[in-house]
Structures are given as structure tokens and as C-alpha cells.
Amino acid sequence: DTGVSQDPRHKITKRGQNVTFRCDPISEHNRLYWYRQTLGQGPEFLTYFQNEAQLEKSRLLSDRFSAERPKGSFSTLEIQRTEQGDSAMYLCASSPTGGPPGSGNTIYFGEGSWLTVV
Amino acid sequence: GDSVTQMEGPVTLSEEAFLTINCTYTATGYPSLFWYVQYPGEGLQLLLKATKADDKGSNKGFEATYRKETTSFHLEKGSVQVSDSAVYFCALEGTYKYIFGTGTRLKVLA
């Protein structure tokens, strides 16, 4: 059973460019999460999908950020007009259909995609 | 809103020392609680979890007990090893998100 896969693992981009990250969750996991992590901090929630529906989105997610999960399988996170403050690791996680939210479902993280904006 | 507070690190211990990393939470109701570990250059891995009050999660010699009265979920290990050096995150499960603490870096010296 393969884990959560993220691509690319590292991305260096110039300020103002657009970047896109891809996440392939564990097979048959219908719940998918995106988080952002900066050095010395814990993961910050960005957005949540249940199948293809985006059910929760953080206020941290400005209009420059958009995420999709078109067929309920892989997901993409796009950042438009990148800024230096966007430099961070972007983590994807997934979990299987389990109990209702809050009942102890384990989420499984990918290794993350590092973004450096220069 | 919901939040998690962890003791600040780094924590530096000698091998075989006793470890405690404090974690307290603020939440509506009684959420499930987790400890995740992150090794350098890697994503987060589940270490242990507890889903209700007085539950004890355990794994690889680590333990944590869900204390409703003190809203705490402190991580303990009786004898740490060099290989335990990592960053440890306490987290709670909300409705559609998991909320993480800022992490505690542990360094174990041989």
C-alpha cells in the first residue's frame, strides 16, 4: 500500500509566478487535507475535501490560493502570483472513510512539497 | 476556537532519560487527541492517539493519557534513545480539520 504522494518535492520560483502542487492520496481514501508548514511551526490547515467536494477552507487561504479535487482522487493546490511569504512546505494528508469527523480518524501525511519564492 | 498549546523546545536529554512533553488543548466538547512525530525532511507520522477521556495511547514506548479535567495530553517515555530525536506535534481532531501545536524539538545525546 503506497503512501500519500506529493509532487514536486521541491520548487523554486520567482516572485509573481504561479505554482501548482499535486497530491495523490492513499487509494480509496475519500478525505483529503492540505496544510502549510513554516520553519519552527506546526502545520496550519488550508483546506479539506470529502471526495470531490471542498467542505472547509481556511481564512488563511487568500484569493491567490485555489485547490481542486476534480474526480475525488488526486488533488492540486495552485498558488497564483507567488509572494516571498508563500515560502513554506505544503503538506497533503488523507484519511479513509471512517467514523464521523472528530471520532479519532487517523490522517496520513505525504512528505510535503517545499516552496521557495525568490 | 479550538487550539493546542505545547511546551516550547528544544528539549535536550541524555540517552535513557525520562521524557515529558506537555500538551494542553482548548476545544468545544471532547475531541480525539493525537501525537505526531516528524523526522528531518519527512512528513508527519502518527505516533499515538486517544479518542475519549481517560484513554491511554501508546506506541514504541511512548504513552499519553487523555485528561479531561486538565484538558491535557502529555507525552511520556521512560527511556529515550538517540533515534527518538525529532519534532513532536500534539493535535486535536476538529470537525473538518486537525489542529496542531507548534511542535517540540527533542534532541537525545548519546
PDB file of N, CA, C and O in Angstrom, chain A residues 9 33 35 37 40-43 45 48 50 55-56 89 91 100-111, chain B residues 30-32 34 36 38 41-46 49-51 89 93-103:
ATOM      1  N   ARG A   9       8.649  17.633  -5.055  1.00  0.00           N
ATOM      2  CA  ARG A   9       9.103  17.690  -3.672  1.00  0.00           C
ATOM      3  C   ARG A   9       9.712  19.051  -3.348  1.00  0.00           C
ATOM      4  O   ARG A   9       9.636  19.508  -2.214  1.00  0.00           O
ATOM      5  N   TYR A  33      -6.679  16.548   2.831  1.00  0.00           N
ATOM      6  CA  TYR A  33      -6.389  17.807   3.508  1.00  0.00           C
ATOM      7  C   TYR A  33      -5.129  18.426   2.919  1.00  0.00           C
ATOM      8  O   TYR A  33      -4.185  17.718   2.573  1.00  0.00           O
ATOM      9  N   TYR A  35      -2.217  21.325   4.149  1.00  0.00           N
ATOM     10  CA  TYR A  35      -1.683  22.113   5.241  1.00  0.00           C
ATOM     11  C   TYR A  35      -0.456  22.867   4.746  1.00  0.00           C
ATOM     12  O   TYR A  35       0.202  22.467   3.777  1.00  0.00           O
ATOM     13  N   GLN A  37       3.229  24.451   6.328  1.00  0.00           N
ATOM     14  CA  GLN A  37       4.118  24.438   7.492  1.00  0.00           C
ATOM     15  C   GLN A  37       5.334  25.292   7.215  1.00  0.00           C
ATOM     16  O   GLN A  37       6.042  25.082   6.232  1.00  0.00           O
ATOM     17  N   GLY A  40       9.851  25.826  12.124  1.00  0.00           N
ATOM     18  CA  GLY A  40       9.630  26.025  13.539  1.00  0.00           C
ATOM     19  C   GLY A  40       8.180  26.121  13.957  1.00  0.00           C
ATOM     20  O   GLY A  40       7.883  26.418  15.124  1.00  0.00           O
ATOM     21  N   GLN A  41       7.282  25.875  13.025  1.00  0.00           N
ATOM     22  CA  GLN A  41       5.852  25.959  13.328  1.00  0.00           C
ATOM     23  C   GLN A  41       5.158  24.627  13.046  1.00  0.00           C
ATOM     24  O   GLN A  41       5.684  23.773  12.322  1.00  0.00           O
ATOM     25  N   GLY A  42       3.965  24.489  13.611  1.00  0.00           N
ATOM     26  CA  GLY A  42       3.168  23.317  13.301  1.00  0.00           C
ATOM     27  C   GLY A  42       2.398  23.513  12.004  1.00  0.00           C
ATOM     28  O   GLY A  42       2.295  24.629  11.490  1.00  0.00           O
ATOM     29  N   PRO A  43       1.858  22.436  11.470  1.00  0.00           N
ATOM     30  CA  PRO A  43       1.063  22.550  10.243  1.00  0.00           C
ATOM     31  C   PRO A  43      -0.168  23.431  10.462  1.00  0.00           C
ATOM     32  O   PRO A  43      -0.848  23.305  11.474  1.00  0.00           O
ATOM     33  N   PHE A  45      -3.815  24.472   8.869  1.00  0.00           N
ATOM     34  CA  PHE A  45      -4.849  23.955   7.984  1.00  0.00           C
ATOM     35  C   PHE A  45      -5.147  24.937   6.857  1.00  0.00           C
ATOM     36  O   PHE A  45      -5.273  26.145   7.085  1.00  0.00           O
ATOM     37  N   TYR A  48     -10.010  21.280   3.134  1.00  0.00           N
ATOM     38  CA  TYR A  48     -10.426  19.888   3.289  1.00  0.00           C
ATOM     39  C   TYR A  48     -11.398  19.498   2.187  1.00  0.00           C
ATOM     40  O   TYR A  48     -12.322  20.243   1.868  1.00  0.00           O
ATOM     41  N   GLN A  50     -13.920  16.234   0.901  1.00  0.00           N
ATOM     42  CA  GLN A  50     -14.507  14.913   1.070  1.00  0.00           C
ATOM     43  C   GLN A  50     -14.958  14.493  -0.323  1.00  0.00           C
ATOM     44  O   GLN A  50     -15.872  15.084  -0.891  1.00  0.00           O
ATOM     45  N   LEU A  55     -15.169  21.037   1.492  1.00  0.00           N
ATOM     46  CA  LEU A  55     -16.105  21.314   2.573  1.00  0.00           C
ATOM     47  C   LEU A  55     -15.622  22.354   3.569  1.00  0.00           C
ATOM     48  O   LEU A  55     -16.423  22.897   4.331  1.00  0.00           O
ATOM     49  N   GLU A  56     -14.320  22.585   3.593  1.00  0.00           N
ATOM     50  CA  GLU A  56     -13.789  23.545   4.556  1.00  0.00           C
ATOM     51  C   GLU A  56     -12.588  24.246   3.951  1.00  0.00           C
ATOM     52  O   GLU A  56     -11.779  23.618   3.266  1.00  0.00           O
ATOM     53  N   MET A  89       6.534  24.692   3.464  1.00  0.00           N
ATOM     54  CA  MET A  89       6.285  23.336   2.998  1.00  0.00           C
ATOM     55  C   MET A  89       4.774  23.126   2.943  1.00  0.00           C
ATOM     56  O   MET A  89       4.063  23.448   3.907  1.00  0.00           O
ATOM     57  N   LEU A  91       1.872  20.494   2.807  1.00  0.00           N
ATOM     58  CA  LEU A  91       1.644  19.103   3.159  1.00  0.00           C
ATOM     59  C   LEU A  91       0.249  18.668   2.729  1.00  0.00           C
ATOM     60  O   LEU A  91      -0.726  19.392   2.919  1.00  0.00           O
ATOM     61  N   PRO A 100     -17.488   9.494  11.996  1.00  0.00           N
ATOM     62  CA  PRO A 100     -17.762  10.904  11.719  1.00  0.00           C
ATOM     63  C   PRO A 100     -16.572  11.761  12.126  1.00  0.00           C
ATOM     64  O   PRO A 100     -15.744  11.337  12.943  1.00  0.00           O
ATOM     65  N   PRO A 101     -16.456  12.945  11.555  1.00  0.00           N
ATOM     66  CA  PRO A 101     -15.368  13.836  11.955  1.00  0.00           C
ATOM     67  C   PRO A 101     -15.343  14.022  13.466  1.00  0.00           C
ATOM     68  O   PRO A 101     -16.374  14.215  14.101  1.00  0.00           O
ATOM     69  N   GLY A 102     -14.148  13.922  14.021  1.00  0.00           N
ATOM     70  CA  GLY A 102     -13.995  14.079  15.465  1.00  0.00           C
ATOM     71  C   GLY A 102     -13.953  12.779  16.230  1.00  0.00           C
ATOM     72  O   GLY A 102     -13.789  12.781  17.444  1.00  0.00           O
ATOM     73  N   SER A 103     -14.046  11.658  15.535  1.00  0.00           N
ATOM     74  CA  SER A 103     -14.150  10.373  16.236  1.00  0.00           C
ATOM     75  C   SER A 103     -12.847   9.586  16.253  1.00  0.00           C
ATOM     76  O   SER A 103     -12.862   8.390  16.527  1.00  0.00           O
ATOM     77  N   GLY A 104     -11.740  10.241  15.942  1.00  0.00           N
ATOM     78  CA  GLY A 104     -10.460   9.558  16.068  1.00  0.00           C
ATOM     79  C   GLY A 104      -9.906   9.016  14.769  1.00  0.00           C
ATOM     80  O   GLY A 104      -9.093   8.110  14.775  1.00  0.00           O
ATOM     81  N   ASN A 105     -10.361   9.562  13.641  1.00  0.00           N
ATOM     82  CA  ASN A 105      -9.815   9.127  12.361  1.00  0.00           C
ATOM     83  C   ASN A 105      -8.358   9.573  12.231  1.00  0.00           C
ATOM     84  O   ASN A 105      -8.032  10.718  12.485  1.00  0.00           O
ATOM     85  N   THR A 106      -7.512   8.663  11.814  1.00  0.00           N
ATOM     86  CA  THR A 106      -6.096   8.988  11.630  1.00  0.00           C
ATOM     87  C   THR A 106      -5.883   9.571  10.246  1.00  0.00           C
ATOM     88  O   THR A 106      -6.426   9.044   9.260  1.00  0.00           O
ATOM     89  N   ILE A 107      -5.122  10.636  10.147  1.00  0.00           N
ATOM     90  CA  ILE A 107      -4.756  11.153   8.830  1.00  0.00           C
ATOM     91  C   ILE A 107      -3.293  10.803   8.549  1.00  0.00           C
ATOM     92  O   ILE A 107      -2.473  10.755   9.462  1.00  0.00           O
ATOM     93  N   TYR A 108      -3.010  10.546   7.288  1.00  0.00           N
ATOM     94  CA  TYR A 108      -1.701  10.098   6.834  1.00  0.00           C
ATOM     95  C   TYR A 108      -1.116  11.182   5.937  1.00  0.00           C
ATOM     96  O   TYR A 108      -1.740  11.560   4.944  1.00  0.00           O
ATOM     97  N   PHE A 109       0.089  11.626   6.293  1.00  0.00           N
ATOM     98  CA  PHE A 109       0.711  12.728   5.577  1.00  0.00           C
ATOM     99  C   PHE A 109       1.665  12.248   4.494  1.00  0.00           C
ATOM    100  O   PHE A 109       2.326  11.216   4.631  1.00  0.00           O
ATOM    101  N   GLY A 110       1.754  13.046   3.444  1.00  0.00           N
ATOM    102  CA  GLY A 110       2.827  12.893   2.486  1.00  0.00           C
ATOM    103  C   GLY A 110       4.090  13.554   3.008  1.00  0.00           C
ATOM    104  O   GLY A 110       4.106  14.123   4.114  1.00  0.00           O
ATOM    105  N   GLU A 111       5.154  13.492   2.203  1.00  0.00           N
ATOM    106  CA  GLU A 111       6.434  14.050   2.645  1.00  0.00           C
ATOM    107  C   GLU A 111       6.525  15.555   2.403  1.00  0.00           C
ATOM    108  O   GLU A 111       7.487  16.178   2.819  1.00  0.00           O
TER     109      GLU A 111
ATOM    110  N   TYR B  30     -15.252  17.104  23.499  1.00  0.00           N
ATOM    111  CA  TYR B  30     -14.105  16.238  23.819  1.00  0.00           C
ATOM    112  C   TYR B  30     -13.561  15.623  22.531  1.00  0.00           C
ATOM    113  O   TYR B  30     -13.947  14.519  22.148  1.00  0.00           O
ATOM    114  N   PRO B  31     -12.650  16.336  21.889  1.00  0.00           N
ATOM    115  CA  PRO B  31     -12.134  15.860  20.610  1.00  0.00           C
ATOM    116  C   PRO B  31     -11.160  14.712  20.790  1.00  0.00           C
ATOM    117  O   PRO B  31     -10.595  14.517  21.877  1.00  0.00           O
ATOM    118  N   SER B  32     -10.925  13.958  19.748  1.00  0.00           N
ATOM    119  CA  SER B  32      -9.847  12.974  19.755  1.00  0.00           C
ATOM    120  C   SER B  32      -8.517  13.714  19.732  1.00  0.00           C
ATOM    121  O   SER B  32      -8.393  14.789  19.138  1.00  0.00           O
ATOM    122  N   PHE B  34      -4.093  13.476  19.408  1.00  0.00           N
ATOM    123  CA  PHE B  34      -3.047  12.754  18.692  1.00  0.00           C
ATOM    124  C   PHE B  34      -1.671  13.310  19.064  1.00  0.00           C
ATOM    125  O   PHE B  34      -1.523  14.480  19.398  1.00  0.00           O
ATOM    126  N   TYR B  36       1.858  13.335  16.780  1.00  0.00           N
ATOM    127  CA  TYR B  36       2.548  13.017  15.545  1.00  0.00           C
ATOM    128  C   TYR B  36       4.031  13.326  15.733  1.00  0.00           C
ATOM    129  O   TYR B  36       4.412  14.205  16.510  1.00  0.00           O
ATOM    130  N   GLN B  38       7.768  14.074  13.536  1.00  0.00           N
ATOM    131  CA  GLN B  38       8.336  14.454  12.239  1.00  0.00           C
ATOM    132  C   GLN B  38       9.848  14.347  12.311  1.00  0.00           C
ATOM    133  O   GLN B  38      10.504  15.064  13.080  1.00  0.00           O
ATOM    134  N   GLY B  41      13.255  16.307   7.207  1.00  0.00           N
ATOM    135  CA  GLY B  41      12.991  16.133   5.788  1.00  0.00           C
ATOM    136  C   GLY B  41      11.810  15.258   5.456  1.00  0.00           C
ATOM    137  O   GLY B  41      11.592  14.933   4.281  1.00  0.00           O
ATOM    138  N   GLU B  42      11.037  14.887   6.446  1.00  0.00           N
ATOM    139  CA  GLU B  42       9.913  13.986   6.210  1.00  0.00           C
ATOM    140  C   GLU B  42       8.599  14.621   6.621  1.00  0.00           C
ATOM    141  O   GLU B  42       8.564  15.641   7.304  1.00  0.00           O
ATOM    142  N   GLY B  43       7.516  13.984   6.210  1.00  0.00           N
ATOM    143  CA  GLY B  43       6.197  14.404   6.656  1.00  0.00           C
ATOM    144  C   GLY B  43       5.920  13.893   8.062  1.00  0.00           C
ATOM    145  O   GLY B  43       6.763  13.259   8.692  1.00  0.00           O
ATOM    146  N   LEU B  44       4.722  14.164   8.552  1.00  0.00           N
ATOM    147  CA  LEU B  44       4.359  13.760   9.895  1.00  0.00           C
ATOM    148  C   LEU B  44       3.865  12.318   9.910  1.00  0.00           C
ATOM    149  O   LEU B  44       3.156  11.885   8.992  1.00  0.00           O
ATOM    150  N   GLN B  45       4.219  11.613  10.986  1.00  0.00           N
ATOM    151  CA  GLN B  45       3.753  10.241  11.156  1.00  0.00           C
ATOM    152  C   GLN B  45       2.991  10.154  12.471  1.00  0.00           C
ATOM    153  O   GLN B  45       3.407  10.738  13.473  1.00  0.00           O
ATOM    154  N   LEU B  46       1.912   9.387  12.459  1.00  0.00           N
ATOM    155  CA  LEU B  46       1.165   9.188  13.691  1.00  0.00           C
ATOM    156  C   LEU B  46       2.020   8.420  14.692  1.00  0.00           C
ATOM    157  O   LEU B  46       2.601   7.380  14.369  1.00  0.00           O
ATOM    158  N   LYS B  49      -2.655   7.903  19.626  1.00  0.00           N
ATOM    159  CA  LYS B  49      -3.865   8.704  19.713  1.00  0.00           C
ATOM    160  C   LYS B  49      -4.752   8.202  20.837  1.00  0.00           C
ATOM    161  O   LYS B  49      -4.589   7.069  21.326  1.00  0.00           O
ATOM    162  N   ALA B  50      -5.721   9.034  21.242  1.00  0.00           N
ATOM    163  CA  ALA B  50      -6.726   8.653  22.227  1.00  0.00           C
ATOM    164  C   ALA B  50      -8.034   9.325  21.837  1.00  0.00           C
ATOM    165  O   ALA B  50      -8.041  10.490  21.429  1.00  0.00           O
ATOM    166  N   THR B  51      -9.114   8.605  21.938  1.00  0.00           N
ATOM    167  CA  THR B  51     -10.377   9.109  21.421  1.00  0.00           C
ATOM    168  C   THR B  51     -11.360   9.553  22.498  1.00  0.00           C
ATOM    169  O   THR B  51     -12.356  10.198  22.177  1.00  0.00           O
ATOM    170  N   PHE B  89       4.509  16.728  17.587  1.00  0.00           N
ATOM    171  CA  PHE B  89       3.358  17.620  17.480  1.00  0.00           C
ATOM    172  C   PHE B  89       2.150  17.001  18.159  1.00  0.00           C
ATOM    173  O   PHE B  89       1.789  15.855  17.887  1.00  0.00           O
ATOM    174  N   GLU B  93      -8.552  16.624  16.780  1.00  0.00           N
ATOM    175  CA  GLU B  93      -9.390  16.451  15.597  1.00  0.00           C
ATOM    176  C   GLU B  93     -10.651  17.280  15.750  1.00  0.00           C
ATOM    177  O   GLU B  93     -11.466  17.027  16.641  1.00  0.00           O
ATOM    178  N   GLY B  94     -10.782  18.272  14.860  1.00  0.00           N
ATOM    179  CA  GLY B  94     -11.997  19.058  14.820  1.00  0.00           C
ATOM    180  C   GLY B  94     -12.987  18.435  13.864  1.00  0.00           C
ATOM    181  O   GLY B  94     -12.876  17.271  13.493  1.00  0.00           O
ATOM    182  N   THR B  95     -13.944  19.241  13.436  1.00  0.00           N
ATOM    183  CA  THR B  95     -14.990  18.712  12.566  1.00  0.00           C
ATOM    184  C   THR B  95     -14.465  18.385  11.173  1.00  0.00           C
ATOM    185  O   THR B  95     -14.664  17.299  10.663  1.00  0.00           O
ATOM    186  N   TYR B  96     -13.789  19.311  10.555  1.00  0.00           N
ATOM    187  CA  TYR B  96     -13.248  19.086   9.211  1.00  0.00           C
ATOM    188  C   TYR B  96     -11.779  19.426   9.128  1.00  0.00           C
ATOM    189  O   TYR B  96     -11.258  19.660   8.042  1.00  0.00           O
ATOM    190  N   LYS B  97     -11.104  19.454  10.282  1.00  0.00           N
ATOM    191  CA  LYS B  97      -9.692  19.802  10.273  1.00  0.00           C
ATOM    192  C   LYS B  97      -9.040  19.236  11.512  1.00  0.00           C
ATOM    193  O   LYS B  97      -9.699  18.905  12.494  1.00  0.00           O
ATOM    194  N   TYR B  98      -7.723  19.130  11.430  1.00  0.00           N
ATOM    195  CA  TYR B  98      -6.916  18.775  12.580  1.00  0.00           C
ATOM    196  C   TYR B  98      -6.123  20.015  12.959  1.00  0.00           C
ATOM    197  O   TYR B  98      -5.564  20.684  12.093  1.00  0.00           O
ATOM    198  N   ILE B  99      -6.058  20.304  14.252  1.00  0.00           N
ATOM    199  CA  ILE B  99      -5.357  21.491  14.721  1.00  0.00           C
ATOM    200  C   ILE B  99      -4.117  21.035  15.467  1.00  0.00           C
ATOM    201  O   ILE B  99      -4.209  20.215  16.394  1.00  0.00           O
ATOM    202  N   PHE B 100      -2.977  21.579  15.048  1.00  0.00           N
ATOM    203  CA  PHE B 100      -1.683  21.153  15.580  1.00  0.00           C
ATOM    204  C   PHE B 100      -1.074  22.218  16.476  1.00  0.00           C
ATOM    205  O   PHE B 100      -1.282  23.420  16.264  1.00  0.00           O
ATOM    206  N   GLY B 101      -0.298  21.761  17.453  1.00  0.00           N
ATOM    207  CA  GLY B 101       0.539  22.662  18.216  1.00  0.00           C
ATOM    208  C   GLY B 101       1.751  23.067  17.393  1.00  0.00           C
ATOM    209  O   GLY B 101       1.942  22.610  16.255  1.00  0.00           O
ATOM    210  N   THR B 102       2.583  23.901  17.989  1.00  0.00           N
ATOM    211  CA  THR B 102       3.738  24.428  17.254  1.00  0.00           C
ATOM    212  C   THR B 102       4.899  23.451  17.200  1.00  0.00           C
ATOM    213  O   THR B 102       5.872  23.689  16.492  1.00  0.00           O
ATOM    214  N   GLY B 103       4.797  22.360  17.924  1.00  0.00           N
ATOM    215  CA  GLY B 103       5.841  21.349  17.876  1.00  0.00           C
ATOM    216  C   GLY B 103       6.896  21.541  18.959  1.00  0.00           C
ATOM    217  O   GLY B 103       7.183  22.665  19.381  1.00  0.00           O
TER     218      GLY B 103
END
